[in-house]
Amino acid sequence: MASHIQSPFEWGWNRSRVSVAGIGTSPPEEYWKQARPATSAPEIRRIGLADLQQALARGVEDFAANRSDVIFLCVLYPIIGLVLGRLAFGYGMLPLLFPLAAGFTLIGPIAGIGLNEMSRRREQSDHISWIDAFGVIHSPSLVAIVQLCALLLAIFALWLVVADGLYNVTLGPEPPVSLSAFAHDVVATDAGWTMIGAGIGIGFLFAVAVLAISVVSFPLLLDRPVSVATALRTSLGVVRANPGTIAVWGVVIAISLVIGSLPFFLGLTVVLPVLGHATWHLYRKVVA
């Protein structure tokens, strides 16, 4: 029988078809192989800065172990960023360019789900690849995960509406005639500085809200069969028990995403995998 050597594209397509088949049909005893997971609200631990350092170190280890796979997986994000920039410049959406880029922190937890899954599977086996990130779709908690994703997307959409309204009451409602004119209006007028100050303040509140409800929500849903409500309560409980540590974690995420967005969002191919993997290990430390 003649053998057939698959091209990378053919191999990826075939693996993807296998992964997509049977979405959400894995029984709990198959998906959670280590032990039968508890369904009650988990116990929350107190953690410190040393735990954050260890979680980040473990995130770097996971990234290094699967460097080529996760870079391939995350190369989509710089492409999305460039497309958003092109749309902003080409279709009069320039005032929303910064809110779109800044708002990535609001949906970042969604982008990290597959990386959380890779870290979860790496605890069970050292032999994983980028295709294992799509194992999320086999999770018995898939419906709850989709519900949480919808919540974060709704918050992101609300942020864009608020940002657009803020532009309209300060520099708008007419769109800027050029990039240079827009930049001048932003930094050289009182209305521009009002928009900057209000935008930073409101954006900060959005970011804090998302951090509070998502810091361990997705890893918890991947790890055990709990409801969205339980995941949200647990995440809020983690923040209440560790306000200072989680605040530092939020600052680390914000600074990392800013650095990763320069130049042209290319740094996200490294920053996002590390943060995504580290989030799983942070969950392991703070949730018993």
CSV table of C-alpha atoms in Angstrom, one decimal:
chain,number,residue,atom,x,y,z
A,1,MET,CA,0.0,0.0,0.0
A,2,ALA,CA,1.4,3.3,-1.0
A,3,SER,CA,2.1,5.8,1.8
A,4,HIS,CA,1.0,9.4,1.6
A,5,ILE,CA,3.1,12.1,3.2
A,6,GLN,CA,0.8,14.9,4.3
A,7,SER,CA,1.7,18.6,3.8
A,8,PRO,CA,1.6,20.8,7.0
A,9,PHE,CA,-1.7,22.3,5.8
A,10,GLU,CA,-3.2,18.9,5.2
A,11,TRP,CA,-2.0,17.6,8.5
A,12,GLY,CA,-3.4,20.6,10.4
A,13,TRP,CA,-6.7,20.4,8.6
A,14,ASN,CA,-7.1,16.7,9.5
A,15,ARG,CA,-6.1,17.2,13.1
A,16,SER,CA,-8.5,20.1,13.3
A,17,ARG,CA,-11.4,18.0,11.9
A,18,VAL,CA,-10.7,15.3,14.5
A,19,SER,CA,-10.6,17.9,17.3
A,20,VAL,CA,-13.9,19.5,16.2
A,21,ALA,CA,-15.7,16.2,15.9
A,22,GLY,CA,-17.9,15.5,18.9
A,23,ILE,CA,-17.9,19.0,20.3
A,24,GLY,CA,-18.7,18.9,24.0
A,25,THR,CA,-19.3,15.2,24.0
A,26,SER,CA,-16.5,14.0,26.2
A,27,PRO,CA,-17.8,12.4,29.4
A,28,PRO,CA,-16.5,13.8,32.6
A,29,GLU,CA,-14.5,10.7,33.5
A,30,GLU,CA,-12.7,10.9,30.2
A,31,TYR,CA,-12.1,14.7,30.2
A,32,TRP,CA,-11.1,14.9,33.9
A,33,LYS,CA,-8.8,11.9,34.0
A,34,GLN,CA,-6.9,12.6,37.2
A,35,ALA,CA,-9.8,12.3,39.6
A,36,ARG,CA,-13.5,12.8,39.8
A,37,PRO,CA,-13.7,16.6,40.3
A,38,ALA,CA,-15.7,18.2,43.1
A,39,THR,CA,-18.8,20.1,42.1
A,40,SER,CA,-19.0,22.3,45.2
A,41,ALA,CA,-17.5,25.8,45.5
A,42,PRO,CA,-13.7,25.4,45.9
A,43,GLU,CA,-11.6,26.6,48.8
A,44,ILE,CA,-9.7,29.8,48.2
A,45,ARG,CA,-6.1,30.2,49.4
A,46,ARG,CA,-4.2,33.4,50.3
A,47,ILE,CA,-1.2,33.9,48.0
A,48,GLY,CA,1.6,36.4,47.8
A,49,LEU,CA,4.0,38.0,45.3
A,50,ALA,CA,6.2,34.9,45.5
A,51,ASP,CA,3.3,32.9,44.2
A,52,LEU,CA,2.9,35.3,41.3
A,53,GLN,CA,6.5,34.9,40.4
A,54,GLN,CA,6.3,31.1,40.5
A,55,ALA,CA,3.1,31.2,38.3
A,56,LEU,CA,4.9,33.4,35.8
A,57,ALA,CA,7.9,31.1,35.9
A,58,ARG,CA,5.7,28.1,35.2
A,59,GLY,CA,4.1,30.0,32.4
A,60,VAL,CA,7.5,30.6,30.8
A,61,GLU,CA,8.3,26.9,31.2
A,62,ASP,CA,5.1,25.9,29.4
A,63,PHE,CA,5.8,28.4,26.7
A,64,ALA,CA,9.4,27.2,26.2
A,65,ALA,CA,8.2,23.5,26.1
A,66,ASN,CA,5.8,24.3,23.3
A,67,ARG,CA,7.3,27.4,21.8
A,68,SER,CA,6.7,26.8,18.1
A,69,ASP,CA,3.2,25.5,18.7
A,70,VAL,CA,1.9,28.4,20.8
A,71,ILE,CA,3.6,31.0,18.6
A,72,PHE,CA,1.8,29.4,15.6
A,73,LEU,CA,-1.4,29.5,17.6
A,74,CYS,CA,-1.0,33.1,18.7
A,75,VAL,CA,0.2,34.6,15.5
A,76,LEU,CA,-3.4,35.3,14.7
A,77,TYR,CA,-3.5,38.1,17.3
A,78,PRO,CA,-1.0,40.4,15.6
A,79,ILE,CA,-2.9,39.9,12.3
A,80,ILE,CA,-6.2,40.8,14.0
A,81,GLY,CA,-4.5,43.9,15.5
A,82,LEU,CA,-3.2,45.0,12.0
A,83,VAL,CA,-6.6,44.4,10.5
A,84,LEU,CA,-8.3,46.5,13.2
A,85,GLY,CA,-5.7,49.3,12.5
A,86,ARG,CA,-6.4,49.1,8.8
A,87,LEU,CA,-10.2,49.4,9.4
A,88,ALA,CA,-9.7,52.3,11.7
A,89,PHE,CA,-7.7,54.2,9.2
A,90,GLY,CA,-9.7,53.2,6.1
A,91,TYR,CA,-13.3,53.6,7.3
A,92,GLY,CA,-13.4,56.6,9.6
A,93,MET,CA,-13.0,54.6,12.8
A,94,LEU,CA,-9.9,56.3,13.9
A,95,PRO,CA,-11.3,57.5,17.2
A,96,LEU,CA,-11.9,53.8,18.1
A,97,LEU,CA,-8.4,52.6,17.3
A,98,PHE,CA,-7.1,53.1,20.8
A,99,PRO,CA,-10.2,51.8,22.5
A,100,LEU,CA,-10.1,48.7,20.3
A,101,ALA,CA,-6.4,48.1,21.2
A,102,ALA,CA,-6.9,48.9,24.9
A,103,GLY,CA,-10.1,46.8,25.0
A,104,PHE,CA,-8.1,43.7,24.2
A,105,THR,CA,-7.4,43.4,27.9
A,106,LEU,CA,-11.2,42.8,28.3
A,107,ILE,CA,-11.3,39.8,26.0
A,108,GLY,CA,-7.8,38.6,26.7
A,109,PRO,CA,-9.1,35.8,29.0
A,110,ILE,CA,-11.0,34.4,26.1
A,111,ALA,CA,-7.8,34.4,24.0
A,112,GLY,CA,-6.1,32.5,26.8
A,113,ILE,CA,-8.6,29.6,27.2
A,114,GLY,CA,-6.8,27.3,24.8
A,115,LEU,CA,-3.5,28.1,26.5
A,116,ASN,CA,-5.1,27.2,29.9
A,117,GLU,CA,-6.1,23.9,28.3
A,118,MET,CA,-2.6,23.2,27.1
A,119,SER,CA,-1.2,23.8,30.6
A,120,ARG,CA,-3.9,21.5,32.1
A,121,ARG,CA,-3.1,18.8,29.6
A,122,ARG,CA,0.6,19.2,30.1
A,123,GLU,CA,0.1,18.4,33.8
A,124,GLN,CA,-1.1,15.0,32.6
A,125,SER,CA,1.3,14.5,29.7
A,126,ASP,CA,4.4,16.2,28.4
A,127,HIS,CA,3.5,15.4,24.8
A,128,ILE,CA,1.1,18.1,23.7
A,129,SER,CA,0.8,20.4,20.7
A,130,TRP,CA,-1.1,23.4,19.5
A,131,ILE,CA,-4.0,21.2,18.5
A,132,ASP,CA,-4.6,20.4,22.2
A,133,ALA,CA,-5.7,23.9,22.7
A,134,PHE,CA,-8.8,23.1,20.9
A,135,GLY,CA,-9.6,20.3,23.4
A,136,VAL,CA,-11.7,23.0,25.1
A,137,ILE,CA,-14.5,22.2,22.7
A,138,HIS,CA,-14.7,18.7,24.2
A,139,SER,CA,-15.1,20.0,27.7
A,140,PRO,CA,-18.3,19.0,29.5
A,141,SER,CA,-18.3,22.6,30.8
A,142,LEU,CA,-18.4,24.0,27.2
A,143,VAL,CA,-21.8,25.6,27.6
A,144,ALA,CA,-20.7,27.4,30.7
A,145,ILE,CA,-17.4,28.5,29.0
A,146,VAL,CA,-19.4,29.9,26.1
A,147,GLN,CA,-21.7,31.8,28.5
A,148,LEU,CA,-18.7,33.4,30.2
A,149,CYS,CA,-17.2,34.3,26.8
A,150,ALA,CA,-20.5,36.0,25.9
A,151,LEU,CA,-20.4,38.0,29.1
A,152,LEU,CA,-16.9,39.3,28.4
A,153,LEU,CA,-17.7,40.1,24.7
A,154,ALA,CA,-20.8,42.0,25.9
A,155,ILE,CA,-18.5,44.0,28.3
A,156,PHE,CA,-16.1,44.7,25.5
A,157,ALA,CA,-19.0,45.9,23.2
A,158,LEU,CA,-20.2,48.2,26.0
A,159,TRP,CA,-16.7,49.6,26.4
A,160,LEU,CA,-16.6,50.5,22.7
A,161,VAL,CA,-20.1,52.2,23.0
A,162,VAL,CA,-18.9,54.2,25.9
A,163,ALA,CA,-15.6,55.1,24.2
A,164,ASP,CA,-17.5,56.2,21.1
A,165,GLY,CA,-19.9,58.3,23.2
A,166,LEU,CA,-17.0,59.9,25.0
A,167,TYR,CA,-15.4,61.0,21.7
A,168,ASN,CA,-18.8,62.4,20.5
A,169,VAL,CA,-19.1,64.6,23.6
A,170,THR,CA,-15.5,65.8,23.5
A,171,LEU,CA,-14.0,66.0,20.0
A,172,GLY,CA,-16.9,64.7,17.9
A,173,PRO,CA,-19.3,64.0,16.6
A,174,GLU,CA,-17.7,64.5,13.2
A,175,PRO,CA,-14.9,62.0,12.4
A,176,PRO,CA,-11.3,63.4,12.2
A,177,VAL,CA,-10.2,64.5,8.7
A,178,SER,CA,-6.7,63.0,9.1
A,179,LEU,CA,-4.4,61.2,11.5
A,180,SER,CA,-2.4,64.3,12.1
A,181,ALA,CA,-5.5,66.4,12.8
A,182,PHE,CA,-6.8,63.8,15.2
A,183,ALA,CA,-3.5,63.6,17.0
A,184,HIS,CA,-3.3,67.4,17.3
A,185,ASP,CA,-6.9,67.6,18.7
A,186,VAL,CA,-6.1,64.9,21.2
A,187,VAL,CA,-2.9,66.3,22.7
A,188,ALA,CA,-3.3,70.0,22.0
A,189,THR,CA,-6.9,70.8,23.1
A,190,ASP,CA,-8.7,70.8,26.4
A,191,ALA,CA,-11.4,68.6,24.9
A,192,GLY,CA,-8.7,66.1,23.9
A,193,TRP,CA,-7.2,65.9,27.4
A,194,THR,CA,-10.7,65.6,28.8
A,195,MET,CA,-11.2,62.6,26.5
A,196,ILE,CA,-7.9,61.1,27.5
A,197,GLY,CA,-8.5,61.5,31.3
A,198,ALA,CA,-12.1,60.2,31.2
A,199,GLY,CA,-11.1,57.4,28.9
A,200,ILE,CA,-8.3,56.2,31.1
A,201,GLY,CA,-10.5,56.4,34.2
A,202,ILE,CA,-13.5,54.6,32.6
A,203,GLY,CA,-11.3,52.0,30.9
A,204,PHE,CA,-9.6,51.3,34.3
A,205,LEU,CA,-13.0,50.5,35.8
A,206,PHE,CA,-13.8,48.2,33.0
A,207,ALA,CA,-10.5,46.4,33.3
A,208,VAL,CA,-10.9,46.0,37.1
A,209,ALA,CA,-14.4,44.5,36.6
A,210,VAL,CA,-13.1,42.0,34.0
A,211,LEU,CA,-10.1,41.1,36.1
A,212,ALA,CA,-12.4,40.5,39.1
A,213,ILE,CA,-14.8,38.2,37.3
A,214,SER,CA,-12.3,36.3,35.2
A,215,VAL,CA,-9.0,35.9,37.1
A,216,VAL,CA,-9.7,32.2,37.7
A,217,SER,CA,-13.1,31.6,36.1
A,218,PHE,CA,-12.0,29.9,32.9
A,219,PRO,CA,-9.4,27.7,34.5
A,220,LEU,CA,-12.0,26.7,37.1
A,221,LEU,CA,-14.5,25.7,34.4
A,222,LEU,CA,-11.8,23.7,32.6
A,223,ASP,CA,-10.8,22.0,35.9
A,224,ARG,CA,-14.2,20.9,37.3
A,225,PRO,CA,-17.9,20.8,36.5
A,226,VAL,CA,-19.2,24.0,38.1
A,227,SER,CA,-21.7,26.6,36.9
A,228,VAL,CA,-20.9,30.0,35.5
A,229,ALA,CA,-22.3,31.5,38.7
A,230,THR,CA,-19.9,29.4,40.9
A,231,ALA,CA,-17.0,30.4,38.7
A,232,LEU,CA,-17.8,34.1,39.0
A,233,ARG,CA,-18.3,33.8,42.8
A,234,THR,CA,-15.0,32.0,43.1
A,235,SER,CA,-13.2,34.6,41.0
A,236,LEU,CA,-14.6,37.4,43.1
A,237,GLY,CA,-13.7,35.5,46.3
A,238,VAL,CA,-10.1,35.2,45.1
A,239,VAL,CA,-10.0,39.0,44.7
A,240,ARG,CA,-11.5,39.6,48.1
A,241,ALA,CA,-9.1,37.2,49.7
A,242,ASN,CA,-6.0,38.6,47.9
A,243,PRO,CA,-6.7,42.2,46.8
A,244,GLY,CA,-3.1,43.4,46.8
A,245,THR,CA,-1.7,40.3,45.0
A,246,ILE,CA,-4.4,40.3,42.4
A,247,ALA,CA,-3.9,44.1,41.9
A,248,VAL,CA,-0.2,43.4,41.1
A,249,TRP,CA,-1.3,40.6,38.8
A,250,GLY,CA,-3.5,43.1,37.0
A,251,VAL,CA,-0.6,45.6,36.6
A,252,VAL,CA,1.6,42.8,35.3
A,253,ILE,CA,-1.0,41.9,32.7
A,254,ALA,CA,-1.6,45.5,31.6
A,255,ILE,CA,2.1,46.3,31.3
A,256,SER,CA,2.8,43.0,29.4
A,257,LEU,CA,0.0,43.7,26.9
A,258,VAL,CA,1.3,47.2,26.3
A,259,ILE,CA,4.8,46.0,25.7
A,260,GLY,CA,3.4,43.1,23.6
A,261,SER,CA,1.5,45.5,21.4
A,262,LEU,CA,4.7,47.2,20.2
A,263,PRO,CA,5.5,47.1,17.5
A,264,PHE,CA,2.4,46.2,15.5
A,265,PHE,CA,1.2,43.7,18.1
A,266,LEU,CA,4.0,41.3,17.2
A,267,GLY,CA,5.0,40.9,20.9
A,268,LEU,CA,1.7,39.3,21.7
A,269,THR,CA,3.0,36.1,20.1
A,270,VAL,CA,5.1,35.8,23.2
A,271,VAL,CA,3.3,37.8,25.9
A,272,LEU,CA,-0.1,36.1,25.4
A,273,PRO,CA,1.2,32.5,25.7
A,274,VAL,CA,3.2,33.3,28.8
A,275,LEU,CA,0.2,35.0,30.5
A,276,GLY,CA,-2.2,32.3,29.4
A,277,HIS,CA,-0.1,29.5,30.8
A,278,ALA,CA,0.7,31.5,33.9
A,279,THR,CA,-3.0,32.1,34.6
A,280,TRP,CA,-3.5,28.4,34.8
A,281,HIS,CA,-0.7,28.0,37.4
A,282,LEU,CA,-2.0,31.0,39.3
A,283,TYR,CA,-5.3,29.2,39.5
A,284,ARG,CA,-3.6,26.1,40.8
A,285,LYS,CA,-2.0,28.2,43.6
A,286,VAL,CA,-5.0,30.2,44.7
A,287,VAL,CA,-7.8,27.5,44.4
A,288,ALA,CA,-7.5,24.4,46.5
